Short mmCIF file of C-alpha atoms in Angstrom, two decimals:
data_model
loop_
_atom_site.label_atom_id
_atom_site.label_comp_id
_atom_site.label_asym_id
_atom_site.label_seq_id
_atom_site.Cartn_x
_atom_site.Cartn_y
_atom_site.Cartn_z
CA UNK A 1 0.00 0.00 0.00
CA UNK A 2 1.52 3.52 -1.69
CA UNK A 3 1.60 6.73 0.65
CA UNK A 4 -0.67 8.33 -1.43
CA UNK A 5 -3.44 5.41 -1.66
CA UNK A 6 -3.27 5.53 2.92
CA UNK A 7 -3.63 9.36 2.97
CA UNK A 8 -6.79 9.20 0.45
CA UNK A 9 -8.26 6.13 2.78
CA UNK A 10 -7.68 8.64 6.05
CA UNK A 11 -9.32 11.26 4.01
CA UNK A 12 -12.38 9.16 2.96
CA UNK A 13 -12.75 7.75 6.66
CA UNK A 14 -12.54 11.35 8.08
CA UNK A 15 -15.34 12.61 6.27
CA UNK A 16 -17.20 9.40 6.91
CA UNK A 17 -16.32 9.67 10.55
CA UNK A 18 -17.82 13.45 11.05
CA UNK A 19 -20.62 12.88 9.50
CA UNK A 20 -23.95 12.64 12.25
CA UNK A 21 -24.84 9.25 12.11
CA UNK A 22 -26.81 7.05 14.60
CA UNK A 23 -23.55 6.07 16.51
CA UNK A 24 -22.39 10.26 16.23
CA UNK A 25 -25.67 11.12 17.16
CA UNK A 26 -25.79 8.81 20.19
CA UNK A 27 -22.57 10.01 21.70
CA UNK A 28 -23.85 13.61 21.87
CA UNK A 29 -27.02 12.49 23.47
CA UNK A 30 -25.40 10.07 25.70
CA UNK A 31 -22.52 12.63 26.79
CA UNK A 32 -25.29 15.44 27.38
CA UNK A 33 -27.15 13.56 29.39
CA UNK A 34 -24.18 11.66 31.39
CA UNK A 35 -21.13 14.56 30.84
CA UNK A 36 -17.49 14.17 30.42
CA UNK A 37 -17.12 10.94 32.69
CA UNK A 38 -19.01 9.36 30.15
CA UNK A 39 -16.55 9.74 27.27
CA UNK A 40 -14.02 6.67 27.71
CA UNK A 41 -17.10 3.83 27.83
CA UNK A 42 -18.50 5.47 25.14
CA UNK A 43 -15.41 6.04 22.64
CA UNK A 44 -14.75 2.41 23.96
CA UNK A 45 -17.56 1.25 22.95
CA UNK A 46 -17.75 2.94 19.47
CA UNK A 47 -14.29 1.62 18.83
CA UNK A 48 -15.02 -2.55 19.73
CA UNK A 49 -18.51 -2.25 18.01
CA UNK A 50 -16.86 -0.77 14.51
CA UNK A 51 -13.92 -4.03 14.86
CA UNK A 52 -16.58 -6.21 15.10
CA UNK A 53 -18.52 -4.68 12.15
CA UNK A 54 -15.40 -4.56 10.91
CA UNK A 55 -14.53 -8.53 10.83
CA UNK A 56 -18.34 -9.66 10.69
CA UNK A 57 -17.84 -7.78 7.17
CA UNK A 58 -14.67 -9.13 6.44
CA UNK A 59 -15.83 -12.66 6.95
CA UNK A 60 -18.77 -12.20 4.47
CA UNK A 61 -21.94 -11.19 6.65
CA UNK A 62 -21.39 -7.59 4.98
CA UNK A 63 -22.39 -9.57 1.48
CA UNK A 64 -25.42 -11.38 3.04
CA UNK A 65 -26.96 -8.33 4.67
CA UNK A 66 -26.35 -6.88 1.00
CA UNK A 67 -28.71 -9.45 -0.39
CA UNK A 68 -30.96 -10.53 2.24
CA UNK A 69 -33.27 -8.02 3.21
CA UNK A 70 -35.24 -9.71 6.00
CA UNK A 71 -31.37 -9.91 7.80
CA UNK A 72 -31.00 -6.31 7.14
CA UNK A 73 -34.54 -5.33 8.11
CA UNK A 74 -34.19 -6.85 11.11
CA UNK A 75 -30.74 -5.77 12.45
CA UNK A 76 -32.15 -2.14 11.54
CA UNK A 77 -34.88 -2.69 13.31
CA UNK A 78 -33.24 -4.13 16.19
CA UNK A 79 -31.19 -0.83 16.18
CA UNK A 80 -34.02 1.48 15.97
CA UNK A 81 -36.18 -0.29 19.00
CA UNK A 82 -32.84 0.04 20.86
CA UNK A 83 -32.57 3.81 19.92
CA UNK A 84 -35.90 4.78 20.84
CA UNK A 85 -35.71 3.00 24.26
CA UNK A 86 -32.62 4.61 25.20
CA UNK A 87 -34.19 8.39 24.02
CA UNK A 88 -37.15 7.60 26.05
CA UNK A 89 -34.81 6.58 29.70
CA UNK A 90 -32.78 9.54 29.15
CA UNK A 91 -36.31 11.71 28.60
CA UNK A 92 -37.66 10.52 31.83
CA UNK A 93 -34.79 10.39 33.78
CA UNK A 94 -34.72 12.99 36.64
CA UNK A 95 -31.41 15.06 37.28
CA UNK A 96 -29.87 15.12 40.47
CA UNK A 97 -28.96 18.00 42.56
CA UNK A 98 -25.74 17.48 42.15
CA UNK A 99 -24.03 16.27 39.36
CA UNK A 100 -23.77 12.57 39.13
CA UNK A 101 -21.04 10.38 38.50
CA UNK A 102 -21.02 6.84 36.80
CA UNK A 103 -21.24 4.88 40.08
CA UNK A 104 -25.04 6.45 39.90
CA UNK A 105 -27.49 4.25 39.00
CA UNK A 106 -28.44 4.18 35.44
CA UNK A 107 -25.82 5.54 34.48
CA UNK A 108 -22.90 3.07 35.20
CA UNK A 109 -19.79 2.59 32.45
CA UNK A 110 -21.21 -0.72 31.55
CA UNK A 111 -24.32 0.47 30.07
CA UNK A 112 -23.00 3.52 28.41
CA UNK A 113 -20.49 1.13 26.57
CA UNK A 114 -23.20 -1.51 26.17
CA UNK A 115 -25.70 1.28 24.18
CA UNK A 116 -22.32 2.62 22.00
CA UNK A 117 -21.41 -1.21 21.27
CA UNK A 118 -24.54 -2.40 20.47
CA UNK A 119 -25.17 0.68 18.17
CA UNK A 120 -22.20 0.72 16.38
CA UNK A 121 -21.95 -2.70 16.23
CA UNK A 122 -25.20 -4.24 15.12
CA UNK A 123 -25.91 -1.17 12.34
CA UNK A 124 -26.27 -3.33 9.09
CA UNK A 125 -25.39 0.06 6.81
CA UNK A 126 -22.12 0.11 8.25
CA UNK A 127 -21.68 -3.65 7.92
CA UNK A 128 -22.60 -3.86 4.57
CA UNK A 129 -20.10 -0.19 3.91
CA UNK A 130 -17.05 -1.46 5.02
CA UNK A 131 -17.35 -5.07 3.05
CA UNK A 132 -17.44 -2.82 -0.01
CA UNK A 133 -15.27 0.10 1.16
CA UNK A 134 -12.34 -1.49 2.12
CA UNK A 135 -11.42 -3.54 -1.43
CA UNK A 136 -11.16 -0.32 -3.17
CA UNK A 137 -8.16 0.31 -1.00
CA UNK A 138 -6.18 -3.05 -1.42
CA UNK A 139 -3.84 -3.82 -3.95
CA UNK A 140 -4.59 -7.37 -5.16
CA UNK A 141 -0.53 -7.57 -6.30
CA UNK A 142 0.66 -7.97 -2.82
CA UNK A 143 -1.06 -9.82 0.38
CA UNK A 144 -4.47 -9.01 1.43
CA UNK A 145 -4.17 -9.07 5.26
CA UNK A 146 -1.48 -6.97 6.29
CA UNK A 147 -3.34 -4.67 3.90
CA UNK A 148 -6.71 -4.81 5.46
CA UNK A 149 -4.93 -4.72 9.11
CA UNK A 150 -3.35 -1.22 8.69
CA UNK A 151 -7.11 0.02 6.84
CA UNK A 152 -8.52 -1.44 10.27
CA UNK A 153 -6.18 0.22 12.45
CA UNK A 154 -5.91 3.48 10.70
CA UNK A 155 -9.92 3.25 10.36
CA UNK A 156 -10.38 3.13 14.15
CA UNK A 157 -7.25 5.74 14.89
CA UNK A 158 -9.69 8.03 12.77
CA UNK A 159 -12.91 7.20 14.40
CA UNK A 160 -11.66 7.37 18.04
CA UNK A 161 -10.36 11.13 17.57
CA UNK A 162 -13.74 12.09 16.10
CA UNK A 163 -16.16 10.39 18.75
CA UNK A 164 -13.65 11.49 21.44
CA UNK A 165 -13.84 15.09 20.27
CA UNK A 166 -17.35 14.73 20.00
CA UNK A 167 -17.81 13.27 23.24
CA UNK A 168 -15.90 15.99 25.14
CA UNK A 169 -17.79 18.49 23.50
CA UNK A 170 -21.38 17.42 24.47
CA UNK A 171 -19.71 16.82 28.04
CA UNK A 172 -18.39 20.00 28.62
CA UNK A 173 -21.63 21.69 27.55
CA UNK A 174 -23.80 19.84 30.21
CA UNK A 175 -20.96 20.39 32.98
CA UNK A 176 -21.10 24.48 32.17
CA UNK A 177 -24.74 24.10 32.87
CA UNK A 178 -25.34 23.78 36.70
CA UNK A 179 -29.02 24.28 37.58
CA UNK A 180 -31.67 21.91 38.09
CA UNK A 181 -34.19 23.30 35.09
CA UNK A 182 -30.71 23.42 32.62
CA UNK A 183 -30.07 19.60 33.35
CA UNK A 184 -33.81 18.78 32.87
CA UNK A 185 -33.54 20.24 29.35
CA UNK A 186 -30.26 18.87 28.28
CA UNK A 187 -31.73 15.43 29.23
CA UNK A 188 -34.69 15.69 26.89
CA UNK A 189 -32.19 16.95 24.22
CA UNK A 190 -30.25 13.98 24.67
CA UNK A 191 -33.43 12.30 24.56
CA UNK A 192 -34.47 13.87 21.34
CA UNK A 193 -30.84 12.59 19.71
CA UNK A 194 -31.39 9.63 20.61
CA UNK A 195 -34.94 9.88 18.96
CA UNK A 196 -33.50 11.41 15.71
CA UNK A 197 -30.55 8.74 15.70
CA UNK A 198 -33.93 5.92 15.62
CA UNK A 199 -35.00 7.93 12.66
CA UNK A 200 -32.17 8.28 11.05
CA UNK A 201 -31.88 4.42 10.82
CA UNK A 202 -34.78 3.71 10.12
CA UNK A 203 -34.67 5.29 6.72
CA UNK A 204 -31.35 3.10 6.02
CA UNK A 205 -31.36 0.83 2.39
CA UNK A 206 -29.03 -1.66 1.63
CA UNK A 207 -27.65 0.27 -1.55
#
């Protein structure tokens, strides 16, 4: 793999990896509603879920989803229930005086990885994108794997900067806002990304 052919991948994945998605759109809702604490089981999460979409692709489930549509249908709407569950705990959920940390109930590291994890990992568009994203970038002359190692690597290296900047945005916003009425109304705007994330797949095709 040429210089030139790995800067062009790291440009592609950039753009990919800024663009609001479910899993972007999830982070700011989730780090909103849960602050800056919030941001390592979260990236964490993001980054294990797109390896295993990653090597589910690479070991042909990308080309199934691309041809069965019940599969994809009902991974997406798998992912959409999820969404929508999520946006309607964070709605409801009633801020404390103070502001909590991730011992709180609810709100533990476990769960905020397990809704960035599940998200990431179980979205059939991205599935199905990297089984016929990452080819373009091999060259067939010379061995596959090391190839599609470095893609993987680089691919996450991108995505982790992005969610993490992301991440520590949302999170600084909700810790600059201190009163009780503030934190009721950055939970239902966390809520409401989470709702517009469930919409957003929802309209996903396989093409």
């Amino acid at each position: 793999m040429t210089l030139e052919i790995w800067i062009t991948f790291v440009s592609v994945v950039f753009i990919f990896a800024i663009i609001p998605g479910p899993t972007v759109i999830l982070v700011l809702g989730q780090s909103i509603s849960h602050g800056k604490k919030s941001v390592i089981p979260l990236v964490s999460g993001v980054l294990i879920g797109d390896f295993v979409a990653m090597t589910l692709s690479l070991i042909g489930l990308g080309a199934v989803l691309a041809t069965s549509a019940t599969l994809f249908l009902i991974l997406k709407w798998f992912g959409v229930g999820y969404l929508v569950y999520l946006g309607i705990k964070v709605w409801r959920e009633v801020p404390q005086r103070d502001l909590p940390s991730l011992s709180a109930p609810g709100m533990s590291s476990a769960n905020l990885f397990k809704s960035s994890f599940l998200v990431t990992a179980l979205n059939p568009k991205d599935i199905v994108f990297f089984v016929a994203f990452f080819p373009q970038f091999v060259n067939p002359e010379v061995p596959a794997v090391p190839q599609l190692l470095i893609l993987m690597v680089t691919f996450l290296g991108v995505v982790s900067i992005s969610i993490t900047s992301f991440a520590l945005f949302a999170g600084a916003v909700r810790h600059k806002l201190q009163s009780l009425p503030a934190r009721r109304r950055l939970n239902r705007l966390g809520g409401m990304a989470m709702f517009g994330a469930a919409a957003f797949t929802s309209t996903m095709q396989r093409s």
